[in-house]
Amino acid sequence: MWVGFERRDLGAIAHYTGMLVASMALLMVIPLLTALASGEWGPALDYACGIGIAAAFGMLLAQSAPRGTHLTRRNALIVTALAWLAASLVAAVPLSLSGHYGGFVDAFFDAISGLTTSGLTLVQDLDHLALAHNMWRHLLHLIGGQGIVVAALSVSLGLRGGGAVSLYMAEGRDERILPNVMHTARFIWFVTAIYVTLGTVVLSVSNLIQGMEAGRSVLHAFWATVACYDTGGFGPQSQNAMYYHSPIFEGVTVILMLAGTLNFNLHADIWRGDRKEIFKNLEARALATNIAILSVVIGIGLAATRLFSTPGEVVRKGLYHLISANSGTGHQTLYNAGWANGYGGLAFAAIVLAMAFGGMASSTAGGIKALRLGLIAKGVVLRVRESIAPASAVVRSRYHHLLDVPLSADVLANALMLFVLYVVTYISGGMIGAAYGYPIGEALFESISATANVGLSTGITSPAMPLGLKVVYMLQMWAGRLEFIALFVLVASAIAAVRAKRGRA
Amino acid sequence: MELRFHSPYRGWLAGLLTEIAVFAVVIIVAVALALAAARIF
């Protein structure tokens, strides 16, 4: 049923969106302090402006309804969809003031890419970007990877009461790890803190061994850890992961990418002592099978090339990108032009499939998700078993994902619906890219990279690309991160509101 | 029936080490498969 908005609905939506936007002002204090500590006075001013605008905009919206206002499921989905856009809008303010972007749209593109943990970028002269701006770009990965709502919940930022649970579920986190949603949010941050600390320490040592100056070693290590664990893909250098030329760096970041793509419910089960869960879990099995099959494909594909056929190249240019693509990270050890020149069709296809499939649900990864692929495979097997069984036989299927669950028609239909939505979006974006004159293979690669929030690029994503394509990729990153439903609810609700208004007129 | 809730915070170190070991095995298997495939074909 199409239900319009009442005044109190709009008030509640504005209130919660405002609270989430205001949380961005708090977060901007970190790059501000970075700027002050490193004597970057210009960027410090950029963040002072950003804090002022985010706080004023957020608090203005938050005044629309009293604290603790009840939030319905529909309104929570709308808040989530709007909050990701509004947060990106205010996050873009200091970036656009940096002088490293062609305009506000380009800065907005990077803010959306950062928050959705995509990693596609339109920044110019990245190698000379201020430390504060690099800190901000990577913090966007951190906050976006954990989820804006989770971040706000974990510090109890005005979200206690009626809205907390609805918002948490609306952000695509369908299971509660701990009985209380606030405690669940804090556990997610606890896992992140452990991995980020460990990754930063190990990569700092690796950078020091490579001859990097101490302070820079730690900053680069922190940024790389956040970018990989949150499956983002930004880097402080234009050459991305290739800048480090280090097998240790690549090995550690691959482990961080896999940790980032692990379902938070699986983290919780393993940390509670149920270590067998990772071997029984349908989603973990589906992801492992996916990586195994694509490893063989990429091995065959690269063996046929002249540039990347040595064992070292197969591992460092092949498998590194495979895990980077499958986890939705987007760190690359290859020049953008390398995908089209020398990588080979089969290996290129393996990377495209890895990006499209994505990592696990309830993690920081994007894409179709291994759980859905596993469910669809189970559904196919079930249909085959039904077809060969006697007509009177009742054939059922079960799967293990945290619990033993019967495979129901509803679960299968939901997995298939999301699968179709992702594939349609991948193909549509590719066709739009081709319509702008880019080769279809590269256009499809870039479209999948944006929708699955990966960040690998063939070079189409650049400040010089057409404005229309920038907007398409921004929409794809936003829709892919929210898994479409929140976006559809927003559009459907807007239509319903217009219809209701016309009905009254 | 008594319902008991196990906190995931208590066993975090063993859990972390288990996860890292599993990731290492996944990477080793993937490397072996890719290199074997590259060699055979």
mmCIF file of C-alpha atoms in Angstrom, chain A residues 288-501:
data_model
loop_
_atom_site.group_PDB
_atom_site.id
_atom_site.type_symbol
_atom_site.label_atom_id
_atom_site.label_comp_id
_atom_site.label_asym_id
_atom_site.label_seq_id
_atom_site.Cartn_x
_atom_site.Cartn_y
_atom_site.Cartn_z
ATOM 1 C CA ALA A 288 36.288 -20.168 -0.286
ATOM 2 C CA THR A 289 34.916 -22.082 -3.308
ATOM 3 C CA ASN A 290 34.637 -18.838 -5.249
ATOM 4 C CA ILE A 291 38.257 -17.862 -4.474
ATOM 5 C CA ALA A 292 39.508 -21.387 -5.328
ATOM 6 C CA ILE A 293 37.765 -21.530 -8.725
ATOM 7 C CA LEU A 294 38.784 -17.988 -9.698
ATOM 8 C CA SER A 295 42.403 -18.676 -8.580
ATOM 9 C CA VAL A 296 42.569 -21.465 -11.153
ATOM 10 C CA VAL A 297 41.000 -19.222 -13.818
ATOM 11 C CA ILE A 298 43.390 -16.350 -13.118
ATOM 12 C CA GLY A 299 46.367 -18.756 -13.117
ATOM 13 C CA ILE A 300 45.384 -20.065 -16.554
ATOM 14 C CA GLY A 301 44.597 -16.545 -17.792
ATOM 15 C CA LEU A 302 47.903 -14.996 -16.737
ATOM 16 C CA ALA A 303 49.962 -17.969 -17.976
ATOM 17 C CA ALA A 304 48.787 -17.067 -21.471
ATOM 18 C CA THR A 305 50.079 -13.475 -21.209
ATOM 19 C CA ARG A 306 53.599 -12.258 -21.862
ATOM 20 C CA LEU A 307 53.747 -9.645 -19.081
ATOM 21 C CA PHE A 308 52.427 -11.515 -16.046
ATOM 22 C CA SER A 309 53.208 -15.203 -16.610
ATOM 23 C CA THR A 310 56.035 -15.762 -14.069
ATOM 24 C CA PRO A 311 55.040 -17.370 -10.714
ATOM 25 C CA GLY A 312 55.786 -14.099 -8.898
ATOM 26 C CA GLU A 313 53.571 -12.110 -11.261
ATOM 27 C CA VAL A 314 50.750 -14.690 -11.056
ATOM 28 C CA VAL A 315 50.710 -14.226 -7.260
ATOM 29 C CA ARG A 316 51.409 -10.485 -6.971
ATOM 30 C CA LYS A 317 49.474 -9.234 -10.011
ATOM 31 C CA GLY A 318 46.907 -12.016 -10.188
ATOM 32 C CA LEU A 319 45.927 -13.298 -6.744
ATOM 33 C CA TYR A 320 46.457 -9.941 -5.037
ATOM 34 C CA HIS A 321 43.874 -8.386 -7.347
ATOM 35 C CA LEU A 322 41.592 -11.400 -7.062
ATOM 36 C CA ILE A 323 41.348 -11.046 -3.269
ATOM 37 C CA SER A 324 41.208 -7.258 -3.594
ATOM 38 C CA ALA A 325 38.274 -7.610 -6.042
ATOM 39 C CA ASN A 326 36.445 -10.401 -4.198
ATOM 40 C CA SER A 327 36.641 -8.586 -0.872
ATOM 41 C CA GLY A 328 35.563 -5.307 -2.495
ATOM 42 C CA THR A 329 38.748 -3.507 -1.468
ATOM 43 C CA GLY A 330 40.163 -2.183 -4.730
ATOM 44 C CA HIS A 331 43.832 -1.849 -3.785
ATOM 45 C CA GLN A 332 45.863 -2.416 -6.917
ATOM 46 C CA THR A 333 49.483 -3.113 -7.825
ATOM 47 C CA LEU A 334 48.980 -2.306 -11.493
ATOM 48 C CA TYR A 335 48.683 0.883 -13.535
ATOM 49 C CA ASN A 336 45.083 1.501 -14.646
ATOM 50 C CA ALA A 337 46.059 0.978 -18.266
ATOM 51 C CA GLY A 338 47.438 -2.472 -17.373
ATOM 52 C CA TRP A 339 43.955 -4.031 -17.216
ATOM 53 C CA ALA A 340 43.327 -3.439 -20.900
ATOM 54 C CA ASN A 341 46.955 -3.835 -22.032
ATOM 55 C CA GLY A 342 48.631 -7.103 -21.201
ATOM 56 C CA TYR A 343 46.401 -8.568 -18.489
ATOM 57 C CA GLY A 344 44.629 -10.951 -20.866
ATOM 58 C CA GLY A 345 40.930 -11.581 -21.437
ATOM 59 C CA LEU A 346 40.495 -14.598 -19.150
ATOM 60 C CA ALA A 347 42.270 -13.063 -16.153
ATOM 61 C CA PHE A 348 40.352 -9.794 -16.752
ATOM 62 C CA ALA A 349 37.086 -11.792 -16.701
ATOM 63 C CA ALA A 350 38.116 -13.481 -13.427
ATOM 64 C CA ILE A 351 38.611 -10.068 -11.792
ATOM 65 C CA VAL A 352 35.248 -8.841 -13.156
ATOM 66 C CA LEU A 353 33.481 -11.924 -11.719
ATOM 67 C CA ALA A 354 35.277 -11.584 -8.380
ATOM 68 C CA MET A 355 34.125 -7.950 -8.115
ATOM 69 C CA ALA A 356 30.564 -8.840 -9.100
ATOM 70 C CA PHE A 357 30.295 -11.714 -6.577
ATOM 71 C CA GLY A 358 31.703 -9.728 -3.619
ATOM 72 C CA GLY A 359 32.423 -10.801 -0.059
ATOM 73 C CA MET A 360 30.211 -11.777 2.866
ATOM 74 C CA ALA A 361 26.985 -10.185 4.087
ATOM 75 C CA SER A 362 27.054 -8.133 7.329
ATOM 76 C CA SER A 363 30.674 -7.177 6.650
ATOM 77 C CA THR A 364 32.272 -4.117 5.073
ATOM 78 C CA ALA A 365 32.336 -5.791 1.633
ATOM 79 C CA GLY A 366 29.998 -5.071 -1.279
ATOM 80 C CA GLY A 367 28.697 -7.008 -4.289
ATOM 81 C CA ILE A 368 26.103 -9.777 -4.570
ATOM 82 C CA LYS A 369 27.568 -11.535 -1.479
ATOM 83 C CA ALA A 370 28.738 -15.104 -0.982
ATOM 84 C CA LEU A 371 25.715 -16.038 1.158
ATOM 85 C CA ARG A 372 23.301 -15.278 -1.689
ATOM 86 C CA LEU A 373 25.426 -17.198 -4.190
ATOM 87 C CA GLY A 374 25.532 -20.157 -1.798
ATOM 88 C CA LEU A 375 21.751 -20.032 -1.330
ATOM 89 C CA ILE A 376 21.137 -19.844 -5.084
ATOM 90 C CA ALA A 377 23.468 -22.834 -5.646
ATOM 91 C CA LYS A 378 21.545 -24.743 -2.951
ATOM 92 C CA GLY A 379 18.292 -23.759 -4.680
ATOM 93 C CA VAL A 380 19.536 -25.115 -8.022
ATOM 94 C CA VAL A 381 20.532 -28.422 -6.380
ATOM 95 C CA LEU A 382 17.133 -28.591 -4.658
ATOM 96 C CA ARG A 383 15.305 -28.073 -7.972
ATOM 97 C CA VAL A 384 17.383 -30.838 -9.621
ATOM 98 C CA ARG A 385 16.649 -33.205 -6.694
ATOM 99 C CA GLU A 386 12.938 -32.391 -6.966
ATOM 100 C CA SER A 387 13.015 -33.114 -10.693
ATOM 101 C CA ILE A 388 14.533 -36.578 -10.338
ATOM 102 C CA ALA A 389 12.581 -37.611 -7.200
ATOM 103 C CA PRO A 390 9.304 -39.572 -7.457
ATOM 104 C CA ALA A 391 6.249 -37.313 -7.817
ATOM 105 C CA SER A 392 4.996 -38.220 -4.340
ATOM 106 C CA ALA A 393 8.319 -37.447 -2.597
ATOM 107 C CA VAL A 394 8.771 -34.305 -0.479
ATOM 108 C CA VAL A 395 12.273 -32.945 -1.104
ATOM 109 C CA ARG A 396 13.694 -30.399 1.351
ATOM 110 C CA SER A 397 17.032 -28.658 1.704
ATOM 111 C CA ARG A 398 18.815 -27.146 4.698
ATOM 112 C CA TYR A 399 21.817 -24.882 5.046
ATOM 113 C CA HIS A 400 24.073 -23.838 7.884
ATOM 114 C CA HIS A 401 24.575 -20.123 8.480
ATOM 115 C CA LEU A 402 25.165 -19.616 12.210
ATOM 116 C CA LEU A 403 22.247 -22.069 12.741
ATOM 117 C CA ASP A 404 20.855 -25.012 10.781
ATOM 118 C CA VAL A 405 18.042 -23.472 8.743
ATOM 119 C CA PRO A 406 15.608 -24.968 6.199
ATOM 120 C CA LEU A 407 15.938 -23.417 2.744
ATOM 121 C CA SER A 408 12.616 -21.623 2.357
ATOM 122 C CA ALA A 409 11.104 -20.187 -0.806
ATOM 123 C CA ASP A 410 11.173 -16.696 0.801
ATOM 124 C CA VAL A 411 14.898 -16.824 1.525
ATOM 125 C CA LEU A 412 15.637 -18.084 -1.975
ATOM 126 C CA ALA A 413 13.398 -15.460 -3.600
ATOM 127 C CA ASN A 414 15.108 -12.683 -1.625
ATOM 128 C CA ALA A 415 18.585 -13.926 -2.658
ATOM 129 C CA LEU A 416 17.515 -14.161 -6.312
ATOM 130 C CA MET A 417 15.916 -10.697 -6.236
ATOM 131 C CA LEU A 418 19.123 -9.074 -4.949
ATOM 132 C CA PHE A 419 21.166 -11.104 -7.474
ATOM 133 C CA VAL A 420 19.021 -9.803 -10.334
ATOM 134 C CA LEU A 421 19.105 -6.207 -9.043
ATOM 135 C CA TYR A 422 22.901 -6.254 -8.867
ATOM 136 C CA VAL A 423 23.284 -7.816 -12.334
ATOM 137 C CA VAL A 424 20.837 -5.353 -13.924
ATOM 138 C CA THR A 425 22.698 -2.428 -12.301
ATOM 139 C CA TYR A 426 26.091 -3.796 -13.406
ATOM 140 C CA ILE A 427 24.929 -4.142 -17.015
ATOM 141 C CA SER A 428 23.042 -0.818 -17.091
ATOM 142 C CA GLY A 429 26.102 1.100 -15.839
ATOM 143 C CA GLY A 430 28.292 -0.683 -18.394
ATOM 144 C CA MET A 431 25.942 0.248 -21.218
ATOM 145 C CA ILE A 432 25.851 3.882 -20.089
ATOM 146 C CA GLY A 433 29.670 3.914 -20.048
ATOM 147 C CA ALA A 434 29.691 2.408 -23.548
ATOM 148 C CA ALA A 435 27.198 5.065 -24.671
ATOM 149 C CA TYR A 436 29.736 7.705 -23.598
ATOM 150 C CA GLY A 437 32.225 6.074 -25.986
ATOM 151 C CA TYR A 438 34.267 3.828 -23.668
ATOM 152 C CA PRO A 439 35.036 0.208 -24.728
ATOM 153 C CA ILE A 440 32.275 -2.059 -23.393
ATOM 154 C CA GLY A 441 34.656 -4.358 -21.468
ATOM 155 C CA GLU A 442 36.236 -1.471 -19.583
ATOM 156 C CA ALA A 443 32.857 0.243 -19.077
ATOM 157 C CA LEU A 444 31.442 -2.952 -17.558
ATOM 158 C CA PHE A 445 34.524 -3.349 -15.332
ATOM 159 C CA GLU A 446 34.112 0.214 -14.019
ATOM 160 C CA SER A 447 30.343 -0.151 -13.551
ATOM 161 C CA ILE A 448 30.752 -3.353 -11.505
ATOM 162 C CA SER A 449 33.583 -1.760 -9.534
ATOM 163 C CA ALA A 450 31.291 1.158 -8.585
ATOM 164 C CA THR A 451 28.156 -0.887 -7.791
ATOM 165 C CA ALA A 452 30.006 -3.562 -5.811
ATOM 166 C CA ASN A 453 31.950 -0.807 -3.963
ATOM 167 C CA VAL A 454 35.311 -2.202 -5.083
ATOM 168 C CA GLY A 455 37.389 0.672 -6.494
ATOM 169 C CA LEU A 456 39.591 -1.083 -9.057
ATOM 170 C CA SER A 457 39.735 1.122 -12.144
ATOM 171 C CA THR A 458 40.674 0.757 -15.788
ATOM 172 C CA GLY A 459 41.182 4.527 -15.881
ATOM 173 C CA ILE A 460 37.667 5.571 -16.925
ATOM 174 C CA THR A 461 37.137 7.148 -13.493
ATOM 175 C CA SER A 462 39.116 10.368 -13.793
ATOM 176 C CA PRO A 463 38.440 14.082 -13.332
ATOM 177 C CA ALA A 464 38.073 14.343 -17.131
ATOM 178 C CA MET A 465 35.194 11.853 -17.443
ATOM 179 C CA PRO A 466 31.756 13.226 -18.412
ATOM 180 C CA LEU A 467 29.624 14.716 -15.628
ATOM 181 C CA GLY A 468 26.756 12.339 -16.452
ATOM 182 C CA LEU A 469 28.963 9.301 -15.876
ATOM 183 C CA LYS A 470 30.204 10.740 -12.563
ATOM 184 C CA VAL A 471 26.573 11.003 -11.430
ATOM 185 C CA VAL A 472 25.813 7.444 -12.622
ATOM 186 C CA TYR A 473 28.781 6.005 -10.693
ATOM 187 C CA MET A 474 27.808 7.994 -7.576
ATOM 188 C CA LEU A 475 24.273 6.545 -7.767
ATOM 189 C CA GLN A 476 25.688 3.056 -8.297
ATOM 190 C CA MET A 477 28.014 3.330 -5.270
ATOM 191 C CA TRP A 478 25.140 4.608 -3.108
ATOM 192 C CA ALA A 479 22.619 1.994 -4.307
ATOM 193 C CA GLY A 480 25.122 -0.861 -4.050
ATOM 194 C CA ARG A 481 26.125 0.024 -0.496
ATOM 195 C CA LEU A 482 22.493 0.192 0.666
ATOM 196 C CA GLU A 483 21.617 -2.961 -1.302
ATOM 197 C CA PHE A 484 18.896 -1.083 -3.226
ATOM 198 C CA ILE A 485 15.963 -1.549 -0.835
ATOM 199 C CA ALA A 486 16.453 1.653 1.209
ATOM 200 C CA LEU A 487 16.822 3.562 -2.061
ATOM 201 C CA PHE A 488 13.612 2.057 -3.503
ATOM 202 C CA VAL A 489 11.730 2.864 -0.286
ATOM 203 C CA LEU A 490 12.934 6.474 -0.562
ATOM 204 C CA VAL A 491 11.754 6.761 -4.192
ATOM 205 C CA ALA A 492 8.447 4.934 -3.517
ATOM 206 C CA SER A 493 7.756 7.126 -0.492
ATOM 207 C CA ALA A 494 8.436 10.286 -2.503
ATOM 208 C CA ILE A 495 5.976 9.084 -5.173
ATOM 209 C CA ALA A 496 3.419 8.235 -2.474
ATOM 210 C CA ALA A 497 3.808 11.684 -0.937
ATOM 211 C CA VAL A 498 3.221 13.363 -4.315
ATOM 212 C CA ARG A 499 0.143 11.149 -4.965
ATOM 213 C CA ALA A 500 -1.278 11.911 -1.534
ATOM 214 C CA LYS A 501 -0.783 15.638 -2.111
#
